Each structure stands twice: as structure tokens, then as C-alpha cells.
Amino acid sequence: MQFHLTALFVAQCQTRPGGTWKNMIPLSRNSAISAPTWLDLMAVSASAKGEVAQASTYTRNKLRQFRSALKFLSDRNLVDLGRSGVGRRYEGFKLLAEDSSSSGAGVTEYRVPRDEEAHLEVPAHFFTRGWVHVLTKSEIAAYLMWRHLGAASSYAMASWQQRAGIFGLSRDVYDTHQALEAFGLIKVVKPKERRDDGTWRGYTEGAPLYSHRVHVLPSGLAAQSHEVVEKALRKAATLGKWSKPLDV
């Protein structure tokens, strides 16, 4: 997910709306290349058990993860790697459309959406401040769901029908609102009858159950993600529950 979102961001930085993106970024650096590579644009855990921490090992492991991610996306018709068996097939990969129009029978290249086309607006700080790298996949999915539901402009609620039926997200993903609030990315207003574990105080059969209301904080993404997340994780480890650090 993180690789795909980063590639989409790069495509939109380099291509006009309505155009297709030509990937000229190499996977890794060699003596003839001084421009940024995908190694520079991505942050992943590139260590393996029992290995000595060496630059060559780090680079090799990171490239292996990149190729694995690209193969995963290729199997789901989200990128085109070219013909199987061709050397350096991972270089210059193409992004494919996300609307399921690509299949084994034919592919449709990704186009940068125009303003009048359906799209989800994600602030550039989500990428430039590193949030795409430090949030878990579940936290990213929930954060994007809230933005899609309009929580960036007002308070929004997500019913279980929306969460599961439209977005395909489990209850565990929905519960990431606690972490996202501790990171300063959203504000959550909870019904006073609902406990932290989701159960309801004094529930009687047939009584209405109200969902949390969530507002995406406009300034949340402007902070340096690694600093915020580290502080929140340390506080959560100390208290045994999610809580927003005082200086976040």
C-alpha cells in the first residue's frame, strides 16, 4: 500500500491532470546515476535476522522488498512490469488504472485525474512529512476513509454498513481512530454511553446506538510524522492505552 500510494503521489507531481505518467526513476543507484531513486523515496524495514548491518545488505534487502511489492501490485493489475523473463523488468514499471478496468486480457494506464473527475484529495504533507511511511496499513485505510466521508470539512460518522460494505474495512481497522487521535490527525467525539472497548452502557434492546463522530484535523499532517508517532507510542506503552502527548 505504501509503495503504491507513493508512486501515485510521484505520478501526480510529474504529470499534468489527464496525462499518463512515464516512470523514469530507477529502483537503485549506480555510478552513472545521481538523481533520486525509489530507494531514496521509500522508508522500509530492510534488515533480516542474523545479518550483519552493512550498506550492501541493507540495499539488497530493500530492493528485494520493492520487487516483492511490485509483483504483488502486478498480480492485482495495479502496475505493469512488462513481459515476464525480460531483464530489468522492474525498472520503468507503469501504473495502471485503479478502477478494475485492467485485467489479464488488457491493461489501462493510470491517468492523473482532472479536477472534475471523481477523486480523493490527500494533502501533500501526507507524503512529504512521512506519514505514508510511519502509519500502518490499517491506519492509512481508516484515515483515507474518514477523508472520503467528508471528515476533512466537518464531523462525519461511519456506520458498519459503510465501513464493511463500501470500504471493506474490519472492526479492527475502524478502531484505529484511537491511534489516529493520539497522533493528532483526527478529533473523535464519542457518545457518553459508549465505552473505550466499543460496548454500550445501559443498553436496552431496540435503543439507538450512535457512532463516533470524527473530524480530520487540518494541521495534523504538518508535523514531522516520526517524531509525533514515537512520542505517542512511548506514552501508550507507559499508560497501557492510547493518549495524545501534551506537545502534539
Short mmCIF file of C-alpha atoms in Angstrom, two decimals:
data_model
loop_
_atom_site.label_atom_id
_atom_site.label_comp_id
_atom_site.label_asym_id
_atom_site.label_seq_id
_atom_site.Cartn_x
_atom_site.Cartn_y
_atom_site.Cartn_z
CA MET A 1 0.00 0.00 0.00
CA GLN A 2 2.72 2.49 0.98
CA PHE A 3 4.65 1.86 -2.24
CA HIS A 4 1.52 2.23 -4.40
CA LEU A 5 0.44 5.48 -2.71
CA THR A 6 3.95 6.92 -3.02
CA ALA A 7 4.06 6.03 -6.72
CA LEU A 8 0.68 7.72 -7.24
CA PHE A 9 1.99 10.85 -5.49
CA VAL A 10 5.13 10.88 -7.66
CA ALA A 11 2.99 10.47 -10.79
CA GLN A 12 0.84 13.44 -9.83
CA CYS A 13 3.92 15.56 -9.09
CA GLN A 14 5.40 14.84 -12.51
CA THR A 15 2.34 14.75 -14.78
CA ARG A 16 -0.37 17.19 -15.78
CA PRO A 17 -4.01 16.31 -14.99
CA GLY A 18 -5.42 13.96 -17.60
CA GLY A 19 -1.99 12.68 -18.65
CA THR A 20 -0.31 9.31 -18.22
CA TRP A 21 2.90 9.09 -16.22
CA LYS A 22 6.21 7.86 -17.61
CA ASN A 23 8.31 6.37 -14.84
CA MET A 24 11.93 7.47 -15.31
CA ILE A 25 13.03 6.84 -11.72
CA PRO A 26 15.46 3.91 -11.27
CA LEU A 27 14.99 1.42 -8.47
CA SER A 28 18.53 1.83 -7.16
CA ARG A 29 21.60 3.99 -7.67
CA ASN A 30 24.66 3.13 -9.72
CA SER A 31 27.78 5.08 -10.64
CA ALA A 32 26.06 6.70 -13.62
CA ILE A 33 23.02 7.93 -11.68
CA SER A 34 22.96 10.85 -9.26
CA ALA A 35 19.20 11.60 -9.33
CA PRO A 36 16.82 10.27 -6.62
CA THR A 37 15.87 6.59 -6.81
CA TRP A 38 12.98 4.58 -5.38
CA LEU A 39 15.37 3.58 -2.60
CA ASP A 40 15.51 7.26 -1.61
CA LEU A 41 11.74 7.77 -1.81
CA MET A 42 10.68 4.84 0.36
CA ALA A 43 11.21 4.02 4.04
CA VAL A 44 11.01 0.31 4.85
CA SER A 45 12.47 -2.06 7.39
CA ALA A 46 15.28 -3.58 5.37
CA SER A 47 17.00 -5.81 7.93
CA ALA A 48 16.89 -9.57 8.18
CA LYS A 49 17.51 -11.81 11.19
CA GLY A 50 21.10 -12.88 11.65
CA GLU A 51 22.52 -10.45 9.11
CA VAL A 52 25.38 -8.09 9.82
CA ALA A 53 24.31 -4.45 9.35
CA GLN A 54 26.14 -3.49 6.16
CA ALA A 55 25.17 -0.98 3.49
CA SER A 56 25.23 -3.63 0.76
CA THR A 57 22.95 -5.94 2.77
CA TYR A 58 20.55 -3.10 3.55
CA THR A 59 20.29 -2.13 -0.13
CA ARG A 60 19.85 -5.74 -1.25
CA ASN A 61 17.05 -6.37 1.25
CA LYS A 62 15.31 -3.13 0.38
CA LEU A 63 15.40 -3.91 -3.34
CA ARG A 64 14.02 -7.37 -2.62
CA GLN A 65 11.08 -5.80 -0.78
CA PHE A 66 10.49 -3.34 -3.63
CA ARG A 67 10.38 -6.13 -6.20
CA SER A 68 8.06 -8.14 -3.98
CA ALA A 69 5.72 -5.14 -3.63
CA LEU A 70 5.74 -4.55 -7.38
CA LYS A 71 4.98 -8.23 -8.05
CA PHE A 72 2.09 -8.03 -5.56
CA LEU A 73 0.68 -4.94 -7.32
CA SER A 74 1.23 -6.54 -10.73
CA ASP A 75 -0.76 -9.63 -9.72
CA ARG A 76 -3.67 -7.30 -8.90
CA ASN A 77 -3.40 -5.34 -12.16
CA LEU A 78 -2.29 -2.13 -10.47
CA VAL A 79 1.13 -1.95 -12.16
CA ASP A 80 2.54 -3.29 -15.41
CA LEU A 81 6.01 -4.84 -15.20
CA GLY A 82 6.31 -5.75 -18.85
CA ARG A 83 6.99 -9.20 -20.22
CA SER A 84 7.98 -11.98 -17.85
CA GLY A 85 11.58 -13.10 -18.20
CA VAL A 86 12.83 -9.82 -19.62
CA GLY A 87 15.88 -8.42 -17.82
CA ARG A 88 15.38 -5.39 -15.56
CA ARG A 89 11.60 -5.75 -15.93
CA TYR A 90 11.06 -3.94 -12.62
CA GLU A 91 12.71 -0.78 -13.94
CA GLY A 92 10.29 1.67 -15.51
CA PHE A 93 7.14 -0.03 -14.22
CA LYS A 94 3.83 1.52 -15.31
CA LEU A 95 0.96 2.44 -13.04
CA LEU A 96 -2.38 1.02 -14.13
CA ALA A 97 -5.87 2.38 -13.53
CA GLU A 98 -7.35 1.65 -10.09
CA ASP A 99 -10.93 1.22 -11.37
CA SER A 100 -10.61 -2.50 -12.21
CA SER A 101 -10.54 -1.75 -15.95
CA SER A 102 -7.20 -3.59 -16.28
CA SER A 103 -7.13 -7.38 -16.45
CA GLY A 104 -5.11 -10.21 -17.89
CA ALA A 105 -6.77 -9.54 -21.25
CA GLY A 106 -5.65 -5.92 -21.42
CA VAL A 107 -4.40 -3.03 -19.33
CA THR A 108 -5.39 0.61 -18.94
CA GLU A 109 -2.67 3.02 -17.87
CA TYR A 110 -3.21 5.26 -14.88
CA ARG A 111 -4.14 8.84 -15.70
CA VAL A 112 -3.74 11.73 -13.28
CA PRO A 113 -7.34 12.78 -12.53
CA ARG A 114 -8.72 16.15 -13.57
CA ASP A 115 -10.49 18.36 -11.03
CA GLU A 116 -13.92 17.49 -12.42
CA GLU A 117 -13.31 13.74 -12.14
CA ALA A 118 -14.07 11.69 -9.03
CA HIS A 119 -11.02 11.63 -6.79
CA LEU A 120 -9.92 11.76 -3.17
CA GLU A 121 -7.87 14.76 -2.12
CA VAL A 122 -4.88 13.87 0.08
CA PRO A 123 -2.65 16.76 1.24
CA ALA A 124 0.96 16.69 0.07
CA HIS A 125 2.13 16.67 3.70
CA PHE A 126 0.82 13.11 3.98
CA PHE A 127 3.84 12.20 1.83
CA THR A 128 6.38 14.96 2.41
CA ARG A 129 6.13 14.69 6.21
CA GLY A 130 6.46 10.89 6.02
CA TRP A 131 3.01 9.84 7.27
CA VAL A 132 2.66 7.35 4.43
CA HIS A 133 5.69 5.51 5.84
CA VAL A 134 5.03 5.55 9.60
CA LEU A 135 1.30 4.76 9.70
CA THR A 136 0.23 1.13 9.50
CA LYS A 137 -1.82 -0.06 6.55
CA SER A 138 -4.91 -0.18 8.77
CA GLU A 139 -4.34 3.38 9.98
CA ILE A 140 -3.86 4.62 6.41
CA ALA A 141 -7.04 2.88 5.24
CA ALA A 142 -9.08 4.36 8.09
CA TYR A 143 -7.61 7.85 7.61
CA LEU A 144 -8.46 7.80 3.90
CA MET A 145 -11.97 6.52 4.70
CA TRP A 146 -12.59 9.49 7.00
CA ARG A 147 -11.38 11.91 4.35
CA HIS A 148 -13.66 10.26 1.78
CA LEU A 149 -16.64 10.59 4.14
CA GLY A 150 -16.08 14.33 4.38
CA ALA A 151 -14.47 14.44 7.80
CA ALA A 152 -11.88 16.91 6.49
CA SER A 153 -14.53 19.64 6.32
CA SER A 154 -16.94 18.64 9.09
CA TYR A 155 -17.68 15.85 11.54
CA ALA A 156 -18.55 12.52 9.93
CA MET A 157 -19.81 9.14 11.09
CA ALA A 158 -19.21 5.69 9.58
CA SER A 159 -21.86 3.01 10.01
CA TRP A 160 -20.82 -0.63 9.96
CA GLN A 161 -22.55 -0.92 6.56
CA GLN A 162 -20.29 1.80 5.16
CA ARG A 163 -17.14 0.55 6.89
CA ALA A 164 -17.55 -3.08 5.83
CA GLY A 165 -19.79 -2.88 2.78
CA ILE A 166 -18.32 0.11 0.93
CA PHE A 167 -14.74 0.29 2.19
CA GLY A 168 -14.23 -3.38 3.06
CA LEU A 169 -12.67 -2.49 6.43
CA SER A 170 -12.88 -4.70 9.50
CA ARG A 171 -13.74 -3.55 13.02
CA ASP A 172 -10.01 -3.68 13.87
CA VAL A 173 -9.30 -1.14 11.15
CA TYR A 174 -12.13 1.08 12.34
CA ASP A 175 -10.70 1.03 15.86
CA THR A 176 -7.50 2.72 14.65
CA HIS A 177 -9.27 6.02 15.43
CA GLN A 178 -7.64 5.79 18.87
CA ALA A 179 -4.14 5.82 17.37
CA LEU A 180 -5.00 8.46 14.77
CA GLU A 181 -6.36 10.73 17.50
CA ALA A 182 -3.23 10.20 19.61
CA PHE A 183 -1.14 11.22 16.57
CA GLY A 184 -3.11 14.46 16.28
CA LEU A 185 -4.59 13.58 12.87
CA ILE A 186 -8.25 13.41 13.88
CA LYS A 187 -10.58 14.51 16.67
CA VAL A 188 -13.12 11.98 17.94
CA VAL A 189 -16.39 12.84 19.71
CA LYS A 190 -17.72 9.73 21.46
CA PRO A 191 -21.26 9.17 22.74
CA LYS A 192 -21.05 9.34 26.54
CA GLU A 193 -22.68 5.90 26.83
CA ARG A 194 -20.06 4.14 24.70
CA ARG A 195 -17.03 2.67 26.47
CA ASP A 196 -13.50 2.66 25.02
CA ASP A 197 -13.87 -1.02 24.05
CA GLY A 198 -16.97 -0.23 21.99
CA THR A 199 -19.56 -1.65 24.37
CA TRP A 200 -22.59 0.42 25.42
CA ARG A 201 -23.53 1.40 28.96
CA GLY A 202 -27.12 0.66 29.97
CA TYR A 203 -28.10 -0.76 26.59
CA THR A 204 -31.69 -1.92 26.17
CA GLU A 205 -32.97 -3.85 23.17
CA GLY A 206 -34.14 -1.59 20.38
CA ALA A 207 -32.43 1.53 21.71
CA PRO A 208 -30.46 3.55 19.11
CA LEU A 209 -26.70 3.11 19.10
CA TYR A 210 -24.77 6.15 17.95
CA SER A 211 -21.38 6.02 16.26
CA HIS A 212 -18.34 8.15 16.99
CA ARG A 213 -18.16 11.44 15.12
CA VAL A 214 -14.77 12.15 13.58
CA HIS A 215 -13.19 15.33 12.27
CA VAL A 216 -9.89 15.29 10.37
CA LEU A 217 -7.66 17.98 11.85
CA PRO A 218 -6.34 20.21 9.04
CA SER A 219 -2.99 20.91 10.72
CA GLY A 220 -2.29 17.34 11.82
CA LEU A 221 -0.25 16.31 8.79
CA ALA A 222 2.05 19.36 9.02
CA ALA A 223 4.00 17.82 11.92
CA GLN A 224 7.01 15.57 11.35
CA SER A 225 5.42 12.13 11.47
CA HIS A 226 8.26 10.12 13.01
CA GLU A 227 8.56 12.49 15.97
CA VAL A 228 4.82 12.51 16.68
CA VAL A 229 4.34 8.75 16.32
CA GLU A 230 7.34 7.91 18.51
CA LYS A 231 6.06 10.14 21.33
CA ALA A 232 2.55 8.67 21.11
CA LEU A 233 3.83 5.09 21.06
CA ARG A 234 6.04 5.69 24.09
CA LYS A 235 3.13 7.20 26.02
CA ALA A 236 0.81 4.34 25.01
CA ALA A 237 3.40 1.81 26.16
CA THR A 238 3.67 3.59 29.52
CA LEU A 239 -0.06 4.07 30.18
CA GLY A 240 -1.35 0.91 28.52
CA LYS A 241 -3.79 2.88 26.39
CA TRP A 242 -3.75 5.44 23.62
CA SER A 243 -3.35 9.05 24.74
CA LYS A 244 -2.25 12.16 22.91
CA PRO A 245 1.15 13.51 24.05
CA LEU A 246 0.91 17.00 25.54
CA ASP A 247 3.14 18.57 22.87
CA VAL A 248 1.38 17.03 19.86
#
